[in-house]
């Protein structure tokens, strides 16, 4: 709060950057407290300014994390023979990552992906949660089969397959 009597402020580097100290009791001598705070943080001004300037051109970490997740999901789809792989959230409409597609089929397949995720969220959420982290095999409304596994309580990793899914077998 701008008029909180427990706060003391000091500028740091650029005018838009400042340090705010919060005291447990009201600051009785505000000018003295802010002067001492300014003296304490003044040596950090250039460092903060340089850091802000150097970070300005970098991509957001979540952008690169999303790119890496999509690439890993693409590799998983390729290795498993899945049409698509996806990580989504059961508690919100967020799709955290999905395998990538090349070419013109991407738009139609992305619609399929959204329908598939919507079905898993709305009609299969309890089934997924009750599996307690085990892999569940499900047949979707469009006839596709999927393998899905929850993790960290609300997230789902799912692989969708066109047609019937064949179980791996070991032969002697």
mmCIF file of C-alpha atoms in Angstrom:
data_model
loop_
_atom_site.group_PDB
_atom_site.id
_atom_site.type_symbol
_atom_site.label_atom_id
_atom_site.label_comp_id
_atom_site.label_asym_id
_atom_site.label_seq_id
_atom_site.Cartn_x
_atom_site.Cartn_y
_atom_site.Cartn_z
ATOM 1 C CA UNK A 1 0.000 0.000 0.000
ATOM 2 C CA UNK A 2 1.421 3.415 -0.944
ATOM 3 C CA UNK A 3 0.709 5.000 2.473
ATOM 4 C CA UNK A 4 1.573 2.057 4.705
ATOM 5 C CA UNK A 5 3.430 3.539 7.684
ATOM 6 C CA UNK A 6 5.589 0.396 7.983
ATOM 7 C CA UNK A 7 7.237 0.891 4.555
ATOM 8 C CA UNK A 8 10.426 2.710 3.567
ATOM 9 C CA UNK A 9 11.360 3.121 -0.117
ATOM 10 C CA UNK A 10 14.588 3.832 -1.945
ATOM 11 C CA UNK A 11 15.203 4.237 -5.703
ATOM 12 C CA UNK A 12 17.470 1.630 -7.267
ATOM 13 C CA UNK A 13 19.073 2.267 -10.651
ATOM 14 C CA UNK A 14 16.405 3.231 -13.146
ATOM 15 C CA UNK A 15 13.535 5.391 -11.842
ATOM 16 C CA UNK A 16 11.060 2.523 -12.255
ATOM 17 C CA UNK A 17 13.116 0.253 -9.991
ATOM 18 C CA UNK A 18 13.034 0.621 -6.242
ATOM 19 C CA UNK A 19 13.589 -1.293 -3.038
ATOM 20 C CA UNK A 20 10.811 -1.392 -0.470
ATOM 21 C CA UNK A 21 11.605 -2.366 3.119
ATOM 22 C CA UNK A 22 8.732 -3.556 5.295
ATOM 23 C CA UNK A 23 9.157 -3.053 9.019
ATOM 24 C CA UNK A 24 7.205 -4.838 11.753
ATOM 25 C CA UNK A 25 6.212 -1.508 13.306
ATOM 26 C CA UNK A 26 5.501 1.981 11.887
ATOM 27 C CA UNK A 27 8.587 3.896 10.741
ATOM 28 C CA UNK A 28 8.761 6.951 13.007
ATOM 29 C CA UNK A 29 11.619 8.750 11.230
ATOM 30 C CA UNK A 30 10.792 8.024 7.579
ATOM 31 C CA UNK A 31 13.395 10.413 6.075
ATOM 32 C CA UNK A 32 16.215 8.865 8.113
ATOM 33 C CA UNK A 33 15.094 5.305 7.351
ATOM 34 C CA UNK A 34 14.816 5.996 3.615
ATOM 35 C CA UNK A 35 18.213 7.755 3.624
ATOM 36 C CA UNK A 36 19.866 4.736 5.275
ATOM 37 C CA UNK A 37 18.069 2.358 2.869
ATOM 38 C CA UNK A 38 19.251 4.454 -0.116
ATOM 39 C CA UNK A 39 22.835 4.350 1.135
ATOM 40 C CA UNK A 40 22.609 0.585 1.602
ATOM 41 C CA UNK A 41 21.248 -0.182 -1.869
ATOM 42 C CA UNK A 42 22.996 2.539 -3.901
ATOM 43 C CA UNK A 43 25.869 0.238 -4.822
ATOM 44 C CA UNK A 44 23.425 -2.226 -6.369
ATOM 45 C CA UNK A 45 21.857 0.239 -8.822
ATOM 46 C CA UNK A 46 24.250 -0.363 -11.720
ATOM 47 C CA UNK A 47 24.150 -4.129 -11.225
ATOM 48 C CA UNK A 48 20.354 -4.208 -11.333
ATOM 49 C CA UNK A 49 20.253 -1.896 -14.358
ATOM 50 C CA UNK A 50 22.744 -4.068 -16.259
ATOM 51 C CA UNK A 51 20.846 -7.234 -15.349
ATOM 52 C CA UNK A 52 17.529 -5.825 -16.507
ATOM 53 C CA UNK A 53 19.084 -4.655 -19.785
ATOM 54 C CA UNK A 54 20.784 -8.002 -20.464
ATOM 55 C CA UNK A 55 17.617 -9.996 -19.722
ATOM 56 C CA UNK A 56 15.369 -7.835 -21.901
ATOM 57 C CA UNK A 57 16.332 -9.571 -25.152
ATOM 58 C CA UNK A 58 16.185 -13.141 -23.892
ATOM 59 C CA UNK A 59 13.161 -15.387 -24.525
ATOM 60 C CA UNK A 60 10.941 -16.179 -21.572
ATOM 61 C CA UNK A 61 12.039 -19.436 -19.927
ATOM 62 C CA UNK A 62 8.551 -20.893 -20.340
ATOM 63 C CA UNK A 63 8.812 -20.398 -24.124
ATOM 64 C CA UNK A 64 11.937 -22.497 -24.327
ATOM 65 C CA UNK A 65 10.528 -25.037 -21.852
ATOM 66 C CA UNK A 66 7.385 -25.371 -23.998
ATOM 67 C CA UNK A 67 9.498 -25.839 -27.118
ATOM 68 C CA UNK A 68 11.557 -28.558 -25.426
ATOM 69 C CA UNK A 69 8.427 -30.295 -24.104
ATOM 70 C CA UNK A 70 6.807 -30.262 -27.552
ATOM 71 C CA UNK A 71 9.990 -31.696 -29.097
ATOM 72 C CA UNK A 72 10.132 -34.500 -26.496
ATOM 73 C CA UNK A 73 6.454 -35.293 -27.017
ATOM 74 C CA UNK A 74 7.059 -35.406 -30.777
ATOM 75 C CA UNK A 75 9.888 -37.899 -30.246
ATOM 76 C CA UNK A 76 7.680 -39.983 -27.931
ATOM 77 C CA UNK A 77 4.916 -40.072 -30.560
ATOM 78 C CA UNK A 78 7.418 -41.148 -33.214
ATOM 79 C CA UNK A 79 8.962 -43.894 -31.060
ATOM 80 C CA UNK A 80 5.604 -45.249 -29.849
ATOM 81 C CA UNK A 81 3.708 -45.026 -33.128
ATOM 82 C CA UNK A 82 1.128 -42.685 -31.561
ATOM 83 C CA UNK A 83 -0.760 -40.249 -33.744
ATOM 84 C CA UNK A 84 -0.272 -37.568 -31.064
ATOM 85 C CA UNK A 85 1.048 -37.179 -27.539
ATOM 86 C CA UNK A 86 -0.020 -34.478 -25.134
ATOM 87 C CA UNK A 87 0.460 -33.227 -21.579
ATOM 88 C CA UNK A 88 -2.537 -31.423 -20.153
ATOM 89 C CA UNK A 89 -4.046 -30.314 -16.886
ATOM 90 C CA UNK A 90 -7.203 -31.920 -15.457
ATOM 91 C CA UNK A 91 -7.969 -28.850 -13.362
ATOM 92 C CA UNK A 92 -7.876 -26.178 -16.074
ATOM 93 C CA UNK A 93 -8.141 -25.783 -19.846
ATOM 94 C CA UNK A 94 -4.344 -25.683 -20.198
ATOM 95 C CA UNK A 95 -2.578 -27.969 -22.676
ATOM 96 C CA UNK A 96 1.051 -27.796 -21.538
ATOM 97 C CA UNK A 97 2.558 -29.427 -24.606
ATOM 98 C CA UNK A 98 1.753 -31.591 -27.616
ATOM 99 C CA UNK A 99 3.602 -33.444 -30.314
ATOM 100 C CA UNK A 100 4.174 -31.328 -33.402
ATOM 101 C CA UNK A 101 2.902 -31.997 -36.901
ATOM 102 C CA UNK A 102 4.190 -30.996 -40.286
ATOM 103 C CA UNK A 103 2.121 -29.808 -43.194
ATOM 104 C CA UNK A 104 -1.523 -29.010 -43.855
ATOM 105 C CA UNK A 105 -2.972 -31.795 -41.708
ATOM 106 C CA UNK A 106 -1.918 -29.961 -38.556
ATOM 107 C CA UNK A 107 -5.049 -27.802 -38.295
ATOM 108 C CA UNK A 108 -7.495 -30.733 -38.538
ATOM 109 C CA UNK A 109 -5.364 -32.892 -36.256
ATOM 110 C CA UNK A 110 -5.134 -30.074 -33.698
ATOM 111 C CA UNK A 111 -8.948 -29.964 -33.631
ATOM 112 C CA UNK A 112 -8.938 -33.742 -33.026
ATOM 113 C CA UNK A 113 -6.405 -33.233 -30.234
ATOM 114 C CA UNK A 114 -8.590 -30.596 -28.551
ATOM 115 C CA UNK A 115 -11.649 -32.888 -28.761
ATOM 116 C CA UNK A 116 -9.648 -35.795 -27.375
ATOM 117 C CA UNK A 117 -8.323 -33.754 -24.441
ATOM 118 C CA UNK A 118 -11.800 -32.349 -23.794
ATOM 119 C CA UNK A 119 -13.248 -35.880 -23.650
ATOM 120 C CA UNK A 120 -10.529 -37.076 -21.283
ATOM 121 C CA UNK A 121 -11.103 -34.062 -19.007
ATOM 122 C CA UNK A 122 -14.875 -34.154 -18.957
ATOM 123 C CA UNK A 123 -15.740 -37.839 -19.196
ATOM 124 C CA UNK A 124 -12.646 -39.710 -18.034
ATOM 125 C CA UNK A 125 -11.128 -37.514 -15.311
ATOM 126 C CA UNK A 126 -12.325 -39.690 -12.415
ATOM 127 C CA UNK A 127 -11.117 -42.847 -14.149
ATOM 128 C CA UNK A 128 -7.702 -41.257 -14.671
ATOM 129 C CA UNK A 129 -7.481 -40.004 -11.080
ATOM 130 C CA UNK A 130 -8.529 -43.344 -9.618
ATOM 131 C CA UNK A 131 -5.720 -45.126 -11.501
ATOM 132 C CA UNK A 132 -3.266 -43.490 -9.035
ATOM 133 C CA UNK A 133 -0.509 -42.966 -11.582
ATOM 134 C CA UNK A 134 -0.907 -46.274 -13.418
ATOM 135 C CA UNK A 135 -1.301 -46.313 -17.189
ATOM 136 C CA UNK A 136 -4.927 -46.520 -18.326
ATOM 137 C CA UNK A 137 -6.015 -47.760 -21.758
ATOM 138 C CA UNK A 138 -9.098 -45.951 -23.048
ATOM 139 C CA UNK A 139 -11.194 -46.003 -26.212
ATOM 140 C CA UNK A 140 -12.286 -42.524 -27.238
ATOM 141 C CA UNK A 141 -15.626 -41.562 -28.805
ATOM 142 C CA UNK A 142 -14.082 -41.352 -32.290
ATOM 143 C CA UNK A 143 -12.737 -44.907 -31.978
ATOM 144 C CA UNK A 144 -9.144 -43.923 -31.333
ATOM 145 C CA UNK A 145 -7.424 -45.618 -28.438
ATOM 146 C CA UNK A 146 -5.175 -43.902 -25.984
ATOM 147 C CA UNK A 147 -2.831 -44.636 -23.146
ATOM 148 C CA UNK A 148 -2.955 -42.099 -20.351
ATOM 149 C CA UNK A 149 -1.170 -41.652 -17.043
ATOM 150 C CA UNK A 150 -1.666 -38.971 -14.408
ATOM 151 C CA UNK A 151 1.244 -37.448 -12.553
ATOM 152 C CA UNK A 152 1.597 -34.847 -9.799
ATOM 153 C CA UNK A 153 -2.111 -35.154 -9.060
ATOM 154 C CA UNK A 154 -3.559 -33.060 -11.899
ATOM 155 C CA UNK A 155 -1.413 -33.553 -14.998
ATOM 156 C CA UNK A 156 -1.934 -36.201 -17.668
ATOM 157 C CA UNK A 157 0.452 -37.623 -20.242
ATOM 158 C CA UNK A 158 -1.551 -39.250 -23.005
ATOM 159 C CA UNK A 159 -0.743 -40.958 -26.292
ATOM 160 C CA UNK A 160 -3.501 -41.350 -28.910
ATOM 161 C CA UNK A 161 -3.431 -44.101 -31.510
ATOM 162 C CA UNK A 162 -5.548 -44.401 -34.640
ATOM 163 C CA UNK A 163 -7.223 -47.784 -34.786
ATOM 164 C CA UNK A 164 -6.739 -50.603 -32.328
ATOM 165 C CA UNK A 165 -3.741 -50.477 -30.044
ATOM 166 C CA UNK A 166 -1.734 -53.702 -29.930
ATOM 167 C CA UNK A 167 -0.092 -54.723 -26.700
ATOM 168 C CA UNK A 168 3.638 -55.394 -26.765
ATOM 169 C CA UNK A 169 4.438 -59.059 -26.260
ATOM 170 C CA UNK A 170 7.596 -60.964 -25.481
ATOM 171 C CA UNK A 171 8.254 -64.061 -27.558
ATOM 172 C CA UNK A 172 10.751 -66.747 -26.644
#
